[in-house]
Amino acid sequence: MQKILRKNAGGITWYVPEDEENTLGDKLADLSNLIREEAATVHKKGRRKVFASVGTTAGGEEIYLKTFRLTGLSLKLKHLFFRSKALRELMIGLTARERGVPAVVPLAAGEKRRMGLIDECYVLLKKIDSAINLRDYLDREDVPQRQRSRVIEALGRLARKSHESGIFQTDFSLNNFLLKDPYEPTPTIYLIDFERTYVHKYLSEDMRNWALAKLNRVGTNFSVTDRLRFLKAYSAGKNTERSSLLHWMKELDRQTYWILRKDALRIHSACVRSGRGY
């Protein structure tokens, strides 16, 4: 693991990989002001998480900021013993890259403390020029089938590489991949968003299939041929007979059904209330 530099700026402790120090230049001193929502361009906002644009790197590349707000004393006390979400994302991203997985690694992670407890934490990300969210790309109807096939095969290879490297992303979905150069014979796909990711020495077959079932639930209009092509690329030439792949596909469909059922029950319990008071 490469050296992580620790810097203090504007009341925030920043953790910066040594090879990104020149990328940020003196920007860390300015980010304490840009972090305020009124000084940033907010793209997504939730109760506990905000995603915004906050300027550029020393080389003029756009910087995104992901802010996690820790609400509740129990959650803040938890981080006395565990890494913050921001620092975990940075460390897992670096691990993925070191294991040969094409990944968008954060430029830095930051922590803002109050009375010794983390109040907010931050992830700085550099925009990849000409990259598109993979789900948005595959949802397009104007993509030629040959080009779409190459992208799906590249996704299968990246998924296999990620799992062989012990990178287990519990929210394995098309939204967590970025596509670059889709017109090239070998498109480039990056794994992003390590918020719900864990690192293991190896992944069992059950863990792999569960992750693939999560990917299978995306709702994008994949044909049987598309899915077979993905599984063939993922298996790297092993068990690629059509009958074996079809059996594997049916097993993934079964697991996907139970994942969707569990999601529906969770949403129902969160949104539906009954009784005399309702």
Rosetta silent file (secondary structure, phi, psi, omega in degrees, C-alpha in Angstrom):
SEQUENCE: MQKILRKNAGGITWYVPEDEENTLGDKLADLSNLIREEAATVHKKGRRKVFASVGTTAGGEEIYLKTFRLTGLSLKLKHLFFRSKALRELMIGLTARERGVPAVVPLAAGEKRRMGLIDECYVLLKKIDSAINLRDYLDREDVPQRQRSRVIEALGRLARKSHESGIFQTDFSLNNFLLKDPYEPTPTIYLIDFERTYVHKYLSEDMRNWALAKLNRVGTNFSVTDRLRFLKAYSAGKNTERSSLLHWMKELDRQTYWILRKDALRIHSACVRSGRGY
SCORE:     score description
SCORE:     0.000 S_00000001
   1 L     0.000  130.951 -178.767    0.000    0.000    0.000 S_00000001
   2 L   -70.038  162.319 -176.712    1.399    3.364   -0.979 S_00000001
   3 L   -67.764  136.778  177.375    2.092    6.033    1.605 S_00000001
   4 E  -107.014  123.337  179.397   -0.875    8.142    2.769 S_00000001
   5 E   -88.879  142.247  179.640   -0.099   11.754    3.676 S_00000001
   6 E  -112.953  123.958 -176.999   -2.045   13.426    6.467 S_00000001
   7 E  -133.503  146.816  177.359   -2.745   17.153    6.148 S_00000001
   8 E  -111.415  130.219  179.394   -4.836   19.646    8.098 S_00000001
   9 E  -152.760  124.730  176.032   -6.641   22.459    6.269 S_00000001
  10 L    60.657   32.855 -179.689   -9.607   24.559    7.340 S_00000001
  11 L    80.069    8.552 -179.876  -10.401   22.378   10.345 S_00000001
  12 E  -118.336  135.826  174.520  -10.483   19.198    8.222 S_00000001
  13 E   -92.941  120.634 -178.187   -7.978   16.348    8.355 S_00000001
  14 E  -106.447  140.624  175.546   -7.219   15.143    4.838 S_00000001
  15 E  -113.622  114.522 -171.288   -5.711   11.782    3.885 S_00000001
  16 E  -122.642  123.391  172.967   -3.971   12.060    0.509 S_00000001
  17 E   -58.144  142.107 -174.320   -2.197    9.265   -1.421 S_00000001
  18 H   -56.792  -36.306 -177.019    1.385   10.290   -2.040 S_00000001
  19 H   -78.039   -5.356  178.227    0.998   10.122   -5.822 S_00000001
  20 H  -104.255    0.340 -176.988   -1.980   12.530   -5.739 S_00000001
  21 H   -60.245  -43.230 -179.990   -0.266   15.291   -3.750 S_00000001
  22 H   -72.327  -27.765  178.993    0.753   17.184   -6.890 S_00000001
  23 H   -62.553  -41.681 -178.465   -2.691   16.652   -8.461 S_00000001
  24 H   -81.483  -28.951 -178.864   -4.366   18.607   -5.679 S_00000001
  25 L    57.030 -128.334  179.527   -1.616   21.199   -5.314 S_00000001
  26 L   -94.111   13.541 -173.858   -2.797   23.931   -2.942 S_00000001
  27 H   -65.803  -29.227 -177.720   -6.481   23.090   -3.419 S_00000001
  28 H   -59.386  -32.979 -179.835   -6.915   21.560    0.033 S_00000001
  29 H   -68.362  -26.231 -178.343   -6.522   24.980    1.609 S_00000001
  30 H   -90.202  -20.568 -172.667   -9.438   26.278   -0.498 S_00000001
  31 H   -67.601  -22.165  178.494  -11.800   23.327   -0.069 S_00000001
  32 H   -60.556  -29.797  176.386  -12.865   24.366    3.425 S_00000001
  33 H   -85.586  -39.377 -177.688  -14.823   27.165    1.730 S_00000001
  34 H   -69.192  -23.821 -178.713  -15.948   25.188   -1.324 S_00000001
  35 L   -63.868  -28.330  177.698  -17.391   22.409    0.858 S_00000001
  36 L   -60.997  133.159 -174.313  -20.205   24.730    1.905 S_00000001
  37 H   -57.033  -34.329 -178.015  -23.204   23.876   -0.261 S_00000001
  38 H   -69.973  -16.024  179.694  -23.748   27.478   -1.284 S_00000001
  39 H  -102.378    1.921 -177.670  -20.247   27.519   -2.791 S_00000001
  40 L  -121.868  162.107  174.732  -20.611   24.194   -4.617 S_00000001
  41 E   -96.726  105.701 -174.874  -22.767   22.883   -7.466 S_00000001
  42 E   -82.013  128.059  177.909  -24.944   20.210   -5.867 S_00000001
  43 E   -99.840  -40.499  178.448  -25.903   17.282   -8.148 S_00000001
  44 E  -139.416  141.936 -178.347  -27.533   14.971   -5.594 S_00000001
  45 E  -142.830  128.962  175.373  -28.655   15.654   -2.062 S_00000001
  46 L  -129.349 -175.871 -177.962  -29.999   13.394    0.651 S_00000001
  47 L   -67.521  -33.816 -175.980  -30.404   13.569    4.393 S_00000001
  48 L  -118.562   -4.954 -176.259  -26.986   12.058    5.060 S_00000001
  49 E  -143.034  138.261  178.299  -25.133   12.349    1.742 S_00000001
  50 E  -130.719  138.367  177.284  -24.435   15.141   -0.756 S_00000001
  51 E  -122.059  123.548 -172.620  -22.693   14.878   -4.140 S_00000001
  52 E  -147.856  163.057  172.186  -21.394   18.128   -5.645 S_00000001
  53 E   -94.696  135.980 -175.185  -18.821   19.767   -7.923 S_00000001
  54 E  -133.830   36.470  176.449  -16.231   21.827   -6.054 S_00000001
  55 E   110.393 -154.821 -175.386  -13.764   23.219   -8.568 S_00000001
  56 E  -133.603  163.496  175.262  -10.789   21.796  -10.409 S_00000001
  57 L   -77.529  179.000  177.354   -7.438   20.140   -9.751 S_00000001
  58 L   -61.741  -24.574  179.291   -4.106   21.891  -10.262 S_00000001
  59 L   -93.932    5.163  176.944   -4.241   20.569  -13.835 S_00000001
  60 L    90.443    7.792  178.878   -7.741   21.922  -14.496 S_00000001
  61 L   -84.768  141.740 -176.313   -9.677   18.643  -14.117 S_00000001
  62 E   -67.674  140.431  179.662  -13.085   18.853  -12.459 S_00000001
  63 E  -112.259  132.928  173.035  -13.339   17.655   -8.837 S_00000001
  64 E  -104.527  148.156  178.926  -16.396   16.027   -7.307 S_00000001
  65 E  -124.827  127.200  173.369  -17.036   15.965   -3.577 S_00000001
  66 E  -107.589  122.086 -177.700  -19.065   13.338   -1.745 S_00000001
  67 E  -111.190  128.670  175.112  -20.090   14.421    1.773 S_00000001
  68 E  -109.057  125.417  177.682  -21.278   12.011    4.457 S_00000001
  69 E  -102.341  126.057  179.572  -23.072   13.515    7.452 S_00000001
  70 L   -92.856  110.345 -179.627  -22.982   11.497   10.646 S_00000001
  71 L  -107.355  136.339  179.571  -26.259   11.982   12.492 S_00000001
  72 L    95.647  136.890 -176.923  -26.848   10.522   15.931 S_00000001
  73 H   -65.220  -38.551 -177.534  -24.445    9.972   18.782 S_00000001
  74 H   -61.695  -38.663  179.299  -24.318    6.181   18.372 S_00000001
  75 H   -68.106  -38.001  179.038  -23.117    6.509   14.778 S_00000001
  76 H   -68.975  -39.588  178.429  -20.445    9.010   15.775 S_00000001
  77 H   -65.464  -33.633  178.502  -19.239    6.803   18.642 S_00000001
  78 H   -56.091  -37.399 -175.747  -19.008    3.860   16.239 S_00000001
  79 L   -81.586    6.006  167.169  -16.317    5.686   14.289 S_00000001
  80 L   -74.330  -22.000 -175.524  -14.084    5.846   17.343 S_00000001
  81 L  -114.212  -16.342 -178.475  -13.358    2.178   16.600 S_00000001
  82 L  -127.115  156.139  176.713  -13.860    1.961   12.828 S_00000001
  83 L   -64.217  149.698  174.330  -12.674    3.939    9.827 S_00000001
  84 L   -68.369  162.339  178.112  -15.006    6.573    8.469 S_00000001
  85 H   -58.029  -39.671 -177.632  -16.855    5.847    5.202 S_00000001
  86 H   -64.977  -46.314 -178.764  -14.629    8.309    3.396 S_00000001
  87 H   -68.701  -34.229  176.207  -11.365    6.781    4.581 S_00000001
  88 H   -63.136  -43.332  179.275  -12.674    3.268    3.843 S_00000001
  89 H   -59.350  -42.976 -179.767  -13.496    4.295    0.279 S_00000001
  90 H   -63.699  -48.232 -175.875   -9.987    5.637   -0.192 S_00000001
  91 H   -66.789  -40.885  179.803   -8.247    2.574    1.245 S_00000001
  92 H   -69.404  -38.179  176.187  -10.419    0.066   -0.649 S_00000001
  93 H   -60.620  -42.532  177.428   -9.988    2.004   -3.888 S_00000001
  94 H   -65.033  -39.797  178.428   -6.217    1.910   -3.476 S_00000001
  95 H   -63.497  -43.547  179.575   -6.342   -1.814   -2.702 S_00000001
  96 H   -59.946  -45.217 -179.460   -8.440   -2.489   -5.812 S_00000001
  97 H   -64.613  -40.775 -179.970   -5.986   -0.589   -7.998 S_00000001
  98 H   -65.513  -26.936  178.956   -2.995   -2.356   -6.475 S_00000001
  99 L   -89.436    8.561  173.922   -4.668   -5.700   -7.241 S_00000001
 100 L    87.726   13.531  179.227   -5.017   -4.732  -10.891 S_00000001
 101 L   -89.719  122.866  175.456   -8.702   -3.770  -10.943 S_00000001
 102 L   -61.023  114.074 -173.227   -9.441   -0.713  -13.153 S_00000001
 103 E  -143.298  149.129  172.950  -10.952    1.604  -10.555 S_00000001
 104 L   -88.540  104.671 -175.626  -11.630    5.286   -9.958 S_00000001
 105 L   -91.482  133.684  178.422   -9.620    5.890   -6.789 S_00000001
 106 L   -56.381  147.471  174.006  -10.460    8.952   -4.648 S_00000001
 107 L   -70.409  -33.989 -177.495   -7.979   11.812   -4.701 S_00000001
 108 E  -167.759  161.805  172.400   -8.317   12.191   -0.941 S_00000001
 109 E  -125.088  141.374 -178.807  -10.526   11.508    2.065 S_00000001
 110 E  -128.889  152.567  178.839  -11.310   14.105    4.718 S_00000001
 111 E  -134.912  129.476  176.654  -12.725   14.082    8.249 S_00000001
 112 E  -111.222  121.962 -175.707  -14.201   16.991   10.174 S_00000001
 113 E  -111.671  151.029  173.699  -14.379   16.459   13.931 S_00000001
 114 E  -134.989  120.323 -177.310  -16.219   18.185   16.730 S_00000001
 115 L    55.391   38.608  176.432  -15.247   17.411   20.337 S_00000001
 116 L    84.116   -7.251 -178.924  -13.216   14.462   19.091 S_00000001
 117 E  -108.443  143.314  179.823  -16.095   12.859   17.160 S_00000001
 118 E   -69.636  125.062  179.024  -16.452   12.826   13.363 S_00000001
 119 E   -97.288  -40.750  176.076  -19.213   15.215   12.329 S_00000001
 120 E  -145.045  154.036  172.140  -18.776   14.938    8.556 S_00000001
 121 E  -137.137  157.112 -167.933  -16.429   13.087    6.229 S_00000001
 122 E  -136.239  147.096  172.857  -15.575   13.736    2.585 S_00000001
 123 E  -123.683  125.566  176.172  -14.391   11.928   -0.529 S_00000001
 124 E   -98.595  130.482 -178.472  -12.699   13.861   -3.344 S_00000001
 125 E  -128.850  141.877  177.280  -13.011   12.364   -6.831 S_00000001
 126 E   -96.075  133.916  179.089  -11.534   13.427  -10.152 S_00000001
 127 L   -69.197  136.178  175.261  -13.817   13.454  -13.182 S_00000001
 128 L   -93.923  116.296 -176.980  -12.826   11.067  -15.978 S_00000001
 129 L   -59.892  138.658  175.547  -13.176   12.930  -19.266 S_00000001
 130 L    64.814   15.338  178.083  -15.597   11.436  -21.821 S_00000001
 131 L   -91.782  147.788 -178.723  -16.713    8.719  -19.379 S_00000001
 132 E  -131.393  144.986  175.038  -20.395    7.765  -19.097 S_00000001
 133 E   -59.085  133.457 -172.536  -22.326    5.826  -16.488 S_00000001
 134 H   -64.835  -34.947  179.498  -22.644    2.279  -17.827 S_00000001
 135 H   -66.007  -41.647  178.499  -26.359    1.997  -17.120 S_00000001
 136 H   -60.997  -38.668 -179.253  -27.081    5.197  -19.039 S_00000001
 137 H   -66.697  -47.628 -175.997  -25.082    3.848  -21.971 S_00000001
 138 H   -73.566  -16.521  175.685  -26.773    0.436  -22.091 S_00000001
 139 L   -79.553  -13.934 -178.972  -30.214    2.046  -21.774 S_00000001
 140 L   -71.854  142.280 -178.930  -29.670    3.898  -25.041 S_00000001
 141 L   -92.834   -8.768 -176.017  -31.492    2.505  -28.064 S_00000001
 142 L   -97.073    9.262 -179.104  -29.096    3.912  -30.662 S_00000001
 143 L   -82.186  124.604  177.972  -26.085    1.788  -29.667 S_00000001
 144 L   -59.824  144.511 -174.917  -25.054   -0.643  -32.441 S_00000001
 145 H   -61.941  -38.099 -179.552  -25.331   -4.291  -31.357 S_00000001
 146 H   -63.413  -41.763  178.564  -21.689   -5.061  -32.165 S_00000001
 147 H   -67.548  -42.244  177.656  -20.525   -2.170  -30.002 S_00000001
 148 H   -59.848  -40.626 -179.237  -22.943   -3.148  -27.216 S_00000001
 149 H   -63.161  -41.671  179.289  -21.603   -6.716  -27.330 S_00000001
 150 H   -63.579  -38.961  179.657  -17.999   -5.541  -26.866 S_00000001
 151 H   -66.230  -42.512 -179.779  -19.029   -3.433  -23.853 S_00000001
 152 H   -64.420  -38.977  176.840  -20.907   -6.343  -22.243 S_00000001
 153 H   -65.405  -39.932  177.828  -17.883   -8.612  -22.714 S_00000001
 154 H   -64.193  -37.350  176.534  -15.631   -5.960  -21.156 S_00000001
 155 H   -63.930  -41.937  177.872  -18.030   -5.756  -18.207 S_00000001
 156 H   -61.294  -40.862  179.304  -17.852   -9.529  -17.759 S_00000001
 157 H   -66.923  -41.038  179.768  -14.054   -9.436  -17.730 S_00000001
 158 H   -67.010  -40.868  177.740  -13.965   -6.582  -15.211 S_00000001
 159 H   -60.627  -42.216  178.560  -16.490   -8.325  -12.936 S_00000001
 160 H   -64.338  -44.897 -179.697  -14.346  -11.473  -13.022 S_00000001
 161 H   -61.448  -41.850  179.120  -11.151   -9.508  -12.304 S_00000001
 162 H   -61.131  -46.614 -177.597  -12.811   -7.723   -9.402 S_00000001
 163 H   -71.497  -37.081  177.148  -14.032  -10.963   -7.825 S_00000001
 164 H   -65.491  -25.047  179.918  -10.760  -12.804   -8.423 S_00000001
 165 L   -88.352    0.150  178.416   -9.029   -9.921   -6.606 S_00000001
 166 L    82.511   14.839  179.001  -11.291  -10.290   -3.557 S_00000001
 167 E   -89.798  113.257 -174.967  -13.188   -7.034   -4.138 S_00000001
 168 E  -115.027  103.567 -179.077  -16.765   -7.631   -2.971 S_00000001
 169 E   -97.545  113.227 -175.103  -19.151   -4.793   -3.749 S_00000001
 170 L   -70.323  -23.776  176.789  -22.480   -5.413   -2.027 S_00000001
 171 L  -104.785   60.312 -175.352  -24.228   -2.873   -4.268 S_00000001
 172 L   -76.687  103.008 -177.324  -23.028   -4.487   -7.500 S_00000001
 173 L  -148.839  164.846 -177.881  -24.963   -2.611  -10.198 S_00000001
 174 H   -62.292  -25.724  178.945  -24.446   -0.905  -13.552 S_00000001
 175 H   -64.774  -18.604 -176.558  -24.518    2.480  -11.824 S_00000001
 176 H   -99.271   26.230  174.794  -21.194    1.614  -10.211 S_00000001
 177 E  -132.542  142.141  173.535  -19.282    1.348  -13.488 S_00000001
 178 E  -114.439  136.106 -178.637  -17.969    4.088  -15.785 S_00000001
 179 E  -108.358  132.511  175.854  -17.453    3.454  -19.482 S_00000001
 180 E  -130.330  145.689  178.492  -14.788    5.180  -21.556 S_00000001
 181 L    56.603   52.670 -179.278  -13.946    4.737  -25.247 S_00000001
 182 L   -64.832  -17.825 -177.808  -16.998    2.586  -26.133 S_00000001
 183 L   -85.814   -9.597  179.287  -16.091    2.856  -29.819 S_00000001
 184 L   -75.746  155.290  177.338  -12.709    1.167  -29.341 S_00000001
 185 L   -57.792  -32.531  176.135  -12.310   -2.586  -30.040 S_00000001
 186 L  -122.831   93.222 -179.244  -11.585   -3.028  -26.319 S_00000001
 187 L   -63.112  152.859  178.622  -13.700   -0.539  -24.323 S_00000001
 188 E  -102.295  126.928  177.955  -12.402    0.660  -20.950 S_00000001
 189 E  -124.644  135.681  179.751  -14.655    0.204  -17.910 S_00000001
 190 E  -114.376  141.392  171.630  -13.857    1.428  -14.397 S_00000001
 191 E   -84.758  133.730 -179.044  -15.272    0.236  -11.100 S_00000001
 192 L  -130.725  170.403  172.175  -16.435    3.158   -8.932 S_00000001
 193 L    63.007   90.297 -179.045  -18.084    3.839   -5.559 S_00000001
 194 L  -102.356   25.636 -177.993  -16.512    1.737   -2.802 S_00000001
 195 L   -63.151  -39.286 -179.013  -18.926    2.909   -0.109 S_00000001
 196 L  -117.631   54.936 -175.475  -20.405   -0.585    0.320 S_00000001
 197 E  -127.046  145.281  179.349  -17.388   -2.653   -0.616 S_00000001
 198 E  -129.926  154.368 -179.578  -15.297   -5.164    1.316 S_00000001
 199 E  -112.478  128.322  178.927  -11.930   -6.752    0.651 S_00000001
 200 L  -126.803  163.850  174.579  -11.404  -10.504    1.082 S_00000001
 201 L   -67.518  -37.782  176.273   -8.583  -12.905    0.312 S_00000001
 202 L  -157.493  160.178  178.283  -10.957  -14.691   -2.055 S_00000001
 203 L  -108.750  132.232  177.790  -14.658  -14.822   -2.860 S_00000001
 204 L   -71.068  166.729  178.653  -16.598  -18.047   -2.576 S_00000001
 205 H   -61.917  -37.715  179.097  -18.820  -19.228   -5.411 S_00000001
 206 H   -64.358  -41.569  178.707  -21.902  -18.252   -3.388 S_00000001
 207 H   -64.419  -41.301  179.314  -20.570  -14.709   -2.872 S_00000001
 208 H   -63.062  -46.947 -178.734  -19.806  -14.355   -6.580 S_00000001
 209 H   -64.907  -35.823  178.389  -23.236  -15.586   -7.627 S_00000001
 210 H   -64.097  -42.581  178.274  -24.930  -13.283   -5.127 S_00000001
 211 H   -64.151  -40.918  179.464  -23.057  -10.286   -6.581 S_00000001
 212 H   -67.694  -33.468  176.341  -23.959  -11.345  -10.132 S_00000001
 213 H   -66.373  -36.902  175.528  -27.605  -11.727   -9.077 S_00000001
 214 H   -62.505  -41.200  178.210  -27.499   -8.143   -7.772 S_00000001
 215 H   -66.532  -30.469 -177.042  -26.196   -7.051  -11.178 S_00000001
 216 H   -71.009  -15.620 -174.517  -28.946   -9.121  -12.806 S_00000001
 217 L   -90.212    6.327 -168.218  -31.708   -7.070  -11.159 S_00000001
 218 L   -62.641  -27.571  179.534  -30.888   -3.808  -12.961 S_00000001
 219 L    90.223   -8.019  176.284  -33.965   -3.844  -15.179 S_00000001
 220 L   -66.408  148.421 -173.493  -32.084   -2.903  -18.332 S_00000001
 221 L   -77.540   77.488  176.545  -33.409   -4.703  -21.399 S_00000001
 222 L   -87.765  134.117  174.363  -30.776   -7.428  -21.722 S_00000001
 223 L   -81.594  167.473  175.817  -31.472  -10.198  -24.192 S_00000001
 224 H   -59.541  -39.037  179.277  -30.655  -13.836  -23.451 S_00000001
 225 H   -62.847  -42.068  177.574  -27.742  -13.495  -25.888 S_00000001
 226 H   -59.203  -46.480 -176.847  -26.408  -10.457  -23.981 S_00000001
 227 H   -66.775  -39.397  177.110  -26.552  -12.348  -20.682 S_00000001
 228 H   -64.531  -39.422  178.965  -24.880  -15.436  -22.156 S_00000001
 229 H   -63.479  -41.683  178.224  -22.151  -13.232  -23.603 S_00000001
 230 H   -62.471  -48.376 -177.619  -21.559  -11.639  -20.184 S_00000001
 231 H   -64.847  -35.378  177.984  -21.388  -15.005  -18.377 S_00000001
 232 H   -65.399  -42.751  177.641  -19.036  -16.413  -21.007 S_00000001
 233 H   -66.347  -38.884 -179.746  -16.670  -13.445  -20.556 S_00000001
 234 H   -65.564  -37.901 -176.758  -16.960  -13.718  -16.757 S_00000001
 235 H   -80.470   -9.440  175.028  -16.120  -17.429  -16.765 S_00000001
 236 L    55.479   45.058  175.553  -13.011  -16.848  -18.944 S_00000001
 237 L    86.985   -2.012  179.336  -13.537  -19.906  -21.110 S_00000001
 238 L   -96.785  135.019  178.532  -14.518  -22.288  -18.280 S_00000001
 239 L    51.515   50.669 -175.906  -17.880  -24.093  -18.489 S_00000001
 240 L   -98.702   10.917  174.089  -18.874  -22.113  -21.570 S_00000001
 241 L   -64.280  142.500 -174.856  -21.151  -24.730  -23.086 S_00000001
 242 H   -56.870  -40.378 -179.068  -24.530  -23.193  -23.796 S_00000001
 243 H   -63.469  -39.740  179.028  -26.363  -25.697  -21.589 S_00000001
 244 H   -67.080  -42.113  179.891  -24.079  -24.902  -18.628 S_00000001
 245 H   -65.717  -39.396  178.495  -24.468  -21.172  -19.125 S_00000001
 246 H   -65.151  -39.374  176.783  -28.270  -21.461  -19.354 S_00000001
 247 H   -63.807  -42.010  177.616  -28.360  -23.471  -16.127 S_00000001
 248 H   -62.405  -42.445  179.488  -26.183  -20.830  -14.465 S_00000001
 249 H   -61.104  -41.794  179.330  -28.476  -18.095  -15.762 S_00000001
 250 H   -64.376  -37.294  178.130  -31.533  -19.787  -14.259 S_00000001
 251 H   -66.757  -40.082  177.090  -29.793  -20.037  -10.883 S_00000001
 252 H   -65.649  -37.903  176.549  -28.945  -16.339  -10.990 S_00000001
 253 H   -61.267  -39.970  179.484  -32.580  -15.557  -11.889 S_00000001
 254 H   -63.329  -45.449  179.052  -33.715  -17.504   -8.834 S_00000001
 255 H   -66.412  -37.370  178.609  -31.383  -15.548   -6.558 S_00000001
 256 H   -61.630  -39.806  178.283  -32.383  -12.272   -8.222 S_00000001
 257 H   -56.992  -45.402 -178.236  -36.035  -13.023   -7.447 S_00000001
 258 H   -70.959  -32.549  175.721  -35.276  -13.350   -3.724 S_00000001
 259 H   -65.753  -45.292  178.943  -33.157  -10.186   -3.724 S_00000001
 260 H   -64.763  -38.139  178.127  -35.995   -8.226   -5.369 S_00000001
 261 H   -63.180  -43.564  178.971  -38.501   -9.748   -2.950 S_00000001
 262 H   -64.314  -41.466  177.817  -36.355   -8.707    0.004 S_00000001
 263 H   -60.961  -42.953 -178.757  -35.979   -5.185   -1.434 S_00000001
 264 H   -64.454  -41.142  178.483  -39.750   -4.908   -1.887 S_00000001
 265 H   -64.874  -38.680  179.094  -40.435   -6.001    1.694 S_00000001
 266 H   -65.770  -43.693  179.291  -37.905   -3.489    3.003 S_00000001
 267 H   -65.894  -40.047  179.029  -39.448   -0.661    0.982 S_00000001
 268 H   -60.583  -45.910 -178.601  -42.946   -1.724    2.052 S_00000001
 269 H   -66.561  -28.325 -179.279  -42.012   -1.655    5.740 S_00000001
 270 H   -82.216  -24.671 -171.251  -40.416    1.774    5.323 S_00000001
 271 H  -112.403  -21.389 -173.662  -43.286    3.353    3.365 S_00000001
 272 L  -108.863  130.725  177.691  -46.523    1.646    4.399 S_00000001
 273 L  -128.479  147.971  178.959  -48.212    2.147    7.750 S_00000001
 274 L  -140.354  168.337 -178.785  -51.519    0.777    9.025 S_00000001
 275 L   120.548 -179.876 -175.610  -53.671    0.970   12.135 S_00000001
 276 L   -64.683  -26.197 -177.371  -56.036    3.416   13.748 S_00000001
 277 L   -81.388   -1.448 -174.673  -53.531    6.241   13.491 S_00000001
 278 L  -127.626    0.000    0.000  -53.317    6.053    9.686 S_00000001
